[in-house]
mmCIF file of C-alpha atoms in Angstrom:
data_model
loop_
_atom_site.group_PDB
_atom_site.id
_atom_site.type_symbol
_atom_site.label_atom_id
_atom_site.label_comp_id
_atom_site.label_asym_id
_atom_site.label_seq_id
_atom_site.Cartn_x
_atom_site.Cartn_y
_atom_site.Cartn_z
ATOM 1 C CA ASP A 1 -0.327 -0.137 -0.446
ATOM 2 C CA SER A 2 1.319 2.767 -1.443
ATOM 3 C CA GLY A 3 -0.268 5.227 0.687
ATOM 4 C CA VAL A 4 -1.915 7.583 -1.482
ATOM 5 C CA THR A 5 -6.039 5.609 -2.311
ATOM 6 C CA GLN A 6 -7.924 6.379 -5.426
ATOM 7 C CA THR A 7 -11.389 5.053 -5.529
ATOM 8 C CA PRO A 8 -12.716 3.432 -8.042
ATOM 9 C CA LYS A 9 -11.013 1.050 -9.398
ATOM 10 C CA HIS A 10 -12.620 -0.045 -12.325
ATOM 11 C CA LEU A 11 -15.451 2.227 -14.219
ATOM 12 C CA ILE A 12 -16.657 1.556 -17.459
ATOM 13 C CA THR A 13 -18.785 3.750 -18.918
ATOM 14 C CA ALA A 14 -20.793 4.812 -22.316
ATOM 15 C CA THR A 15 -19.682 7.817 -24.596
ATOM 16 C CA GLY A 16 -21.622 10.853 -23.484
ATOM 17 C CA GLN A 17 -21.980 10.068 -19.298
ATOM 18 C CA ARG A 18 -19.289 12.387 -16.740
ATOM 19 C CA VAL A 19 -17.541 9.858 -14.316
ATOM 20 C CA THR A 20 -15.728 11.452 -11.150
ATOM 21 C CA LEU A 21 -11.970 9.819 -10.440
ATOM 22 C CA ARG A 22 -11.185 9.907 -6.689
ATOM 23 C CA CYS A 23 -7.654 10.464 -5.005
ATOM 24 C CA SER A 24 -6.826 11.262 -1.416
ATOM 25 C CA PRO A 25 -2.960 11.699 -1.419
ATOM 26 C CA ARG A 26 -0.584 10.532 1.683
ATOM 27 C CA SER A 27 -0.640 11.591 4.582
ATOM 28 C CA GLY A 28 1.048 14.885 5.554
ATOM 29 C CA ASP A 29 0.961 15.520 1.574
ATOM 30 C CA LEU A 30 0.373 19.330 0.066
ATOM 31 C CA SER A 31 0.518 17.853 -3.868
ATOM 32 C CA VAL A 32 -1.281 16.225 -6.257
ATOM 33 C CA TYR A 33 -1.244 15.215 -9.497
ATOM 34 C CA TRP A 34 -2.724 13.469 -12.098
ATOM 35 C CA TYR A 35 -1.513 11.196 -14.939
ATOM 36 C CA GLN A 36 -2.927 9.388 -17.926
ATOM 37 C CA GLN A 37 -1.312 6.060 -18.961
ATOM 38 C CA SER A 38 -2.402 5.146 -22.313
ATOM 39 C CA LEU A 39 -1.594 2.281 -25.202
ATOM 40 C CA ASP A 40 -0.585 5.438 -27.840
ATOM 41 C CA GLN A 41 0.239 8.393 -25.477
ATOM 42 C CA GLY A 42 2.111 6.603 -22.778
ATOM 43 C CA LEU A 43 1.569 8.015 -19.082
ATOM 44 C CA GLN A 44 0.915 12.241 -19.759
ATOM 45 C CA PHE A 45 0.890 14.012 -16.605
ATOM 46 C CA LEU A 46 -2.327 16.254 -16.667
ATOM 47 C CA ILE A 47 -2.911 18.443 -13.610
ATOM 48 C CA GLN A 48 -0.650 19.339 -10.113
ATOM 49 C CA TYR A 49 -2.480 20.855 -7.329
ATOM 50 C CA TYR A 50 -0.550 22.178 -4.531
ATOM 51 C CA ASN A 51 -2.538 23.412 -1.290
ATOM 52 C CA GLY A 52 -6.062 23.470 -2.751
ATOM 53 C CA GLU A 53 -4.595 25.816 -5.157
ATOM 54 C CA GLU A 54 -3.772 24.893 -9.629
ATOM 55 C CA ARG A 55 -0.310 24.957 -10.092
ATOM 56 C CA ALA A 56 0.472 23.271 -13.439
ATOM 57 C CA LYS A 57 -1.802 22.636 -16.423
ATOM 58 C CA GLY A 58 -0.396 20.232 -19.501
ATOM 59 C CA ASN A 59 -2.469 17.706 -22.115
ATOM 60 C CA ILE A 60 -5.531 18.004 -19.741
ATOM 61 C CA LEU A 61 -8.026 18.825 -22.705
ATOM 62 C CA GLU A 62 -11.385 21.023 -21.510
ATOM 63 C CA ARG A 63 -13.922 18.186 -21.457
ATOM 64 C CA PHE A 64 -12.081 17.251 -17.566
ATOM 65 C CA SER A 65 -11.594 19.279 -14.913
ATOM 66 C CA ALA A 66 -10.160 18.953 -11.358
ATOM 67 C CA GLN A 67 -9.661 20.156 -7.568
ATOM 68 C CA GLN A 68 -8.618 19.897 -5.155
ATOM 69 C CA PHE A 69 -10.610 20.329 -1.375
ATOM 70 C CA PRO A 70 -9.610 21.977 1.494
ATOM 71 C CA ASP A 71 -8.722 17.972 3.465
ATOM 72 C CA LEU A 72 -6.640 17.789 0.954
ATOM 73 C CA HIS A 73 -8.081 14.909 -1.537
ATOM 74 C CA SER A 74 -8.802 15.843 -5.052
ATOM 75 C CA GLU A 75 -11.528 14.714 -7.406
ATOM 76 C CA LEU A 76 -10.900 14.125 -11.362
ATOM 77 C CA ASN A 77 -13.534 14.944 -13.610
ATOM 78 C CA LEU A 78 -14.315 13.594 -17.378
ATOM 79 C CA SER A 79 -17.598 14.935 -18.736
ATOM 80 C CA SER A 80 -18.095 14.111 -22.643
ATOM 81 C CA LEU A 81 -16.455 10.465 -22.722
ATOM 82 C CA GLU A 82 -14.994 9.192 -25.869
ATOM 83 C CA LEU A 83 -13.881 5.570 -26.608
ATOM 84 C CA GLY A 84 -10.506 7.688 -26.701
ATOM 85 C CA ASP A 85 -10.961 8.973 -23.057
ATOM 86 C CA SER A 86 -10.621 5.126 -21.471
ATOM 87 C CA ALA A 87 -7.035 5.071 -20.200
ATOM 88 C CA LEU A 88 -5.512 4.043 -16.826
ATOM 89 C CA TYR A 89 -5.527 7.387 -14.917
ATOM 90 C CA PHE A 90 -3.428 7.573 -11.975
ATOM 91 C CA CYS A 91 -3.286 9.818 -8.933
ATOM 92 C CA ALA A 92 0.098 10.883 -6.588
ATOM 93 C CA SER A 93 1.086 13.117 -4.264
ATOM 94 C CA SER A 94 4.761 14.750 -2.609
ATOM 95 C CA VAL A 95 5.234 16.794 0.167
ATOM 96 C CA SER A 96 5.926 19.485 -3.024
ATOM 97 C CA VAL A 97 9.391 20.668 -1.947
ATOM 98 C CA GLY A 98 10.859 21.025 -5.368
ATOM 99 C CA ASN A 99 10.397 17.014 -6.495
ATOM 100 C CA TYR A 100 12.523 14.107 -5.317
ATOM 101 C CA GLY A 101 9.622 11.842 -6.819
ATOM 102 C CA TYR A 102 6.281 11.037 -5.432
ATOM 103 C CA THR A 103 4.047 8.486 -4.565
ATOM 104 C CA PHE A 104 1.551 7.201 -7.421
ATOM 105 C CA GLY A 105 -1.613 5.079 -6.382
ATOM 106 C CA SER A 106 -2.811 2.105 -8.268
ATOM 107 C CA GLY A 107 -4.608 4.305 -10.319
ATOM 108 C CA THR A 108 -8.845 3.484 -11.261
ATOM 109 C CA ARG A 109 -9.325 1.530 -15.024
ATOM 110 C CA LEU A 110 -11.185 3.752 -16.760
ATOM 111 C CA THR A 111 -13.336 1.891 -19.378
ATOM 112 C CA VAL A 112 -16.064 3.702 -22.180
ATOM 113 C CA VAL A 113 -18.054 1.711 -23.898
ATOM 114 C CA ALA B 1 10.718 21.158 -22.945
ATOM 115 C CA GLN B 2 11.618 18.228 -21.095
ATOM 116 C CA SER B 3 11.624 15.015 -23.267
ATOM 117 C CA VAL B 4 13.471 11.099 -22.373
ATOM 118 C CA THR B 5 13.588 8.683 -24.596
ATOM 119 C CA GLN B 6 13.895 5.142 -23.745
ATOM 120 C CA LEU B 7 16.196 2.998 -26.516
ATOM 121 C CA GLY B 8 14.206 -0.907 -26.794
ATOM 122 C CA SER B 9 10.172 -0.900 -25.705
ATOM 123 C CA HIS B 10 10.873 -5.126 -24.594
ATOM 124 C CA VAL B 11 14.085 -6.119 -23.373
ATOM 125 C CA SER B 12 14.396 -9.941 -22.687
ATOM 126 C CA VAL B 13 17.173 -11.937 -19.803
ATOM 127 C CA SER B 14 18.095 -14.585 -18.395
ATOM 128 C CA GLU B 15 17.420 -15.237 -14.836
ATOM 129 C CA GLY B 16 20.901 -14.581 -12.812
ATOM 130 C CA ALA B 17 21.741 -12.744 -16.176
ATOM 131 C CA LEU B 18 22.620 -8.834 -16.175
ATOM 132 C CA VAL B 19 20.141 -6.260 -16.465
ATOM 133 C CA LEU B 20 20.108 -2.809 -18.569
ATOM 134 C CA LEU B 21 17.621 -0.494 -19.219
ATOM 135 C CA ARG B 22 18.667 2.374 -22.029
ATOM 136 C CA CYS B 23 17.345 5.795 -21.466
ATOM 137 C CA ASN B 24 18.185 9.280 -22.804
ATOM 138 C CA TYR B 25 17.234 12.409 -21.654
ATOM 139 C CA SER B 26 16.660 16.439 -23.465
ATOM 140 C CA SER B 27 16.900 18.798 -20.853
ATOM 141 C CA SER B 28 17.815 22.512 -21.255
ATOM 142 C CA VAL B 29 18.618 22.277 -16.863
ATOM 143 C CA PRO B 30 20.403 20.360 -14.690
ATOM 144 C CA PRO B 31 17.545 17.094 -15.113
ATOM 145 C CA TYR B 32 15.664 15.643 -11.829
ATOM 146 C CA LEU B 33 16.313 12.188 -12.939
ATOM 147 C CA PHE B 34 13.981 9.220 -11.875
ATOM 148 C CA TRP B 35 13.475 5.211 -12.908
ATOM 149 C CA TYR B 36 10.190 4.589 -12.425
ATOM 150 C CA VAL B 37 9.210 0.375 -12.114
ATOM 151 C CA GLN B 38 5.089 -1.019 -13.084
ATOM 152 C CA TYR B 39 3.971 -4.696 -11.595
ATOM 153 C CA PRO B 40 0.714 -5.479 -13.463
ATOM 154 C CA ASN B 41 -2.381 -4.264 -12.769
ATOM 155 C CA GLN B 42 -0.345 -1.760 -10.346
ATOM 156 C CA GLY B 43 0.970 2.205 -9.652
ATOM 157 C CA LEU B 44 4.826 3.330 -10.961
ATOM 158 C CA GLN B 45 7.078 2.840 -7.641
ATOM 159 C CA LEU B 46 9.776 4.680 -7.316
ATOM 160 C CA LEU B 47 13.155 2.496 -7.682
ATOM 161 C CA LEU B 48 16.183 5.443 -7.589
ATOM 162 C CA LYS B 49 16.224 8.534 -7.762
ATOM 163 C CA TYR B 50 19.389 11.790 -8.491
ATOM 164 C CA THR B 51 18.827 15.489 -7.719
ATOM 165 C CA THR B 52 22.421 16.004 -7.375
ATOM 166 C CA GLY B 53 25.277 15.163 -6.175
ATOM 167 C CA ALA B 54 27.140 11.494 -7.090
ATOM 168 C CA THR B 55 26.068 10.314 -9.884
ATOM 169 C CA LEU B 56 25.959 6.676 -9.449
ATOM 170 C CA VAL B 57 23.084 5.789 -7.732
ATOM 171 C CA LYS B 58 21.042 2.601 -5.557
ATOM 172 C CA GLY B 59 18.135 1.815 -5.249
ATOM 173 C CA ILE B 60 15.868 -0.548 -4.584
ATOM 174 C CA ASN B 61 15.461 -4.246 -5.961
ATOM 175 C CA GLY B 62 19.687 -4.433 -6.126
ATOM 176 C CA PHE B 63 18.939 -1.319 -8.696
ATOM 177 C CA GLU B 64 21.060 1.264 -9.875
ATOM 178 C CA ALA B 65 21.476 4.047 -12.504
ATOM 179 C CA GLU B 66 24.340 6.294 -13.152
ATOM 180 C CA PHE B 67 24.089 10.212 -14.482
ATOM 181 C CA LYS B 68 25.827 11.245 -17.551
ATOM 182 C CA LYS B 69 25.819 14.545 -18.241
ATOM 183 C CA SER B 70 28.090 13.908 -21.527
ATOM 184 C CA GLU B 71 26.019 11.472 -23.354
ATOM 185 C CA THR B 72 23.073 12.796 -21.971
ATOM 186 C CA SER B 73 21.837 9.348 -19.807
ATOM 187 C CA PHE B 74 20.790 7.568 -17.031
ATOM 188 C CA HIS B 75 20.711 3.614 -17.548
ATOM 189 C CA LEU B 76 19.308 1.218 -15.164
ATOM 190 C CA THR B 77 21.165 -1.686 -14.544
ATOM 191 C CA LYS B 78 21.233 -4.650 -12.374
ATOM 192 C CA PRO B 79 23.100 -7.261 -11.974
ATOM 193 C CA SER B 80 21.954 -10.699 -11.465
ATOM 194 C CA ALA B 81 18.350 -10.854 -12.627
ATOM 195 C CA HIS B 82 15.349 -12.339 -10.265
ATOM 196 C CA MET B 83 12.096 -13.672 -11.659
ATOM 197 C CA SER B 84 9.795 -11.170 -9.574
ATOM 198 C CA ASP B 85 11.925 -8.303 -11.415
ATOM 199 C CA ALA B 86 9.623 -8.730 -14.171
ATOM 200 C CA ALA B 87 7.242 -5.154 -15.400
ATOM 201 C CA GLU B 88 7.773 -2.717 -17.361
ATOM 202 C CA TYR B 89 10.557 0.097 -16.348
ATOM 203 C CA PHE B 90 9.670 3.988 -16.566
ATOM 204 C CA CYS B 91 12.533 6.319 -16.879
ATOM 205 C CA ALA B 92 11.409 9.971 -16.257
ATOM 206 C CA VAL B 93 12.786 13.481 -16.188
ATOM 207 C CA SER B 94 11.457 16.450 -13.863
ATOM 208 C CA ASP B 95 10.287 19.010 -15.373
ATOM 209 C CA LEU B 96 10.415 21.689 -13.802
ATOM 210 C CA ALA B 97 9.358 24.696 -15.425
ATOM 211 C CA GLY B 98 7.579 27.968 -14.119
ATOM 212 C CA GLY B 99 7.209 25.507 -10.428
ATOM 213 C CA SER B 100 5.139 22.522 -11.713
ATOM 214 C CA GLU B 101 6.413 19.201 -10.015
ATOM 215 C CA LYS B 102 5.339 17.438 -12.926
ATOM 216 C CA LEU B 103 8.045 14.781 -14.322
ATOM 217 C CA VAL B 104 7.994 13.839 -18.218
ATOM 218 C CA PHE B 105 7.611 9.714 -18.850
ATOM 219 C CA GLY B 106 9.424 7.753 -21.520
ATOM 220 C CA LYS B 107 7.184 5.991 -22.938
ATOM 221 C CA GLY B 108 8.637 1.958 -21.026
ATOM 222 C CA THR B 109 10.758 -0.836 -21.392
ATOM 223 C CA LYS B 110 8.968 -4.097 -20.832
ATOM 224 C CA LEU B 111 11.492 -6.406 -18.959
ATOM 225 C CA THR B 112 11.230 -9.854 -19.388
ATOM 226 C CA VAL B 113 13.405 -12.583 -16.795
ATOM 227 C CA ASN B 114 13.397 -16.055 -18.604
ATOM 228 C CA PRO B 115 14.358 -19.261 -16.514
#
């Protein structure tokens, strides 16, 4: 157990739908990162939050959004889902002073049918 | 912008043989470099990291990597492969532009260990 908790582990939904992925960071970590892992694109950085504020944005689609709550858990919202959004979505957390590597959760596997 | 190239998407070795997974990076600033391992149906686990200081970095499970600035490389090695090393390995470089701590990952190398 890495200490980063992601729910749900698996999600199957239809095209056009909206889903929410949840992440609880490791105790004491203030930063949360979201990554998408797909066969064709590999691991792609989506977005980073630090202590409730958006800190960096990567290749995140406009249909996707995220937030970090006061208790530091984070949610990634994916809407108007397309078949191509099927992927593994990872959350990671770190203390976020410099970058000394962060801790990943076990991921949410999203299948859009 | 930083980038990472992992040479060889698949590497196969015999149990007990040397493991060598290659990683070259591109960075306009001194890089922080990482190796992660991903076992099937699991998240990524940090194997080792280079930030500053000694260029030979030792990690978990007997792995080590050497930062070679002149070659822009950070190859991962293990003297003797074990069956439990079979997994996918990712090299990553830190992109510190704009205060972000995002990682840029290579495409990964799947390691197979044959008995």
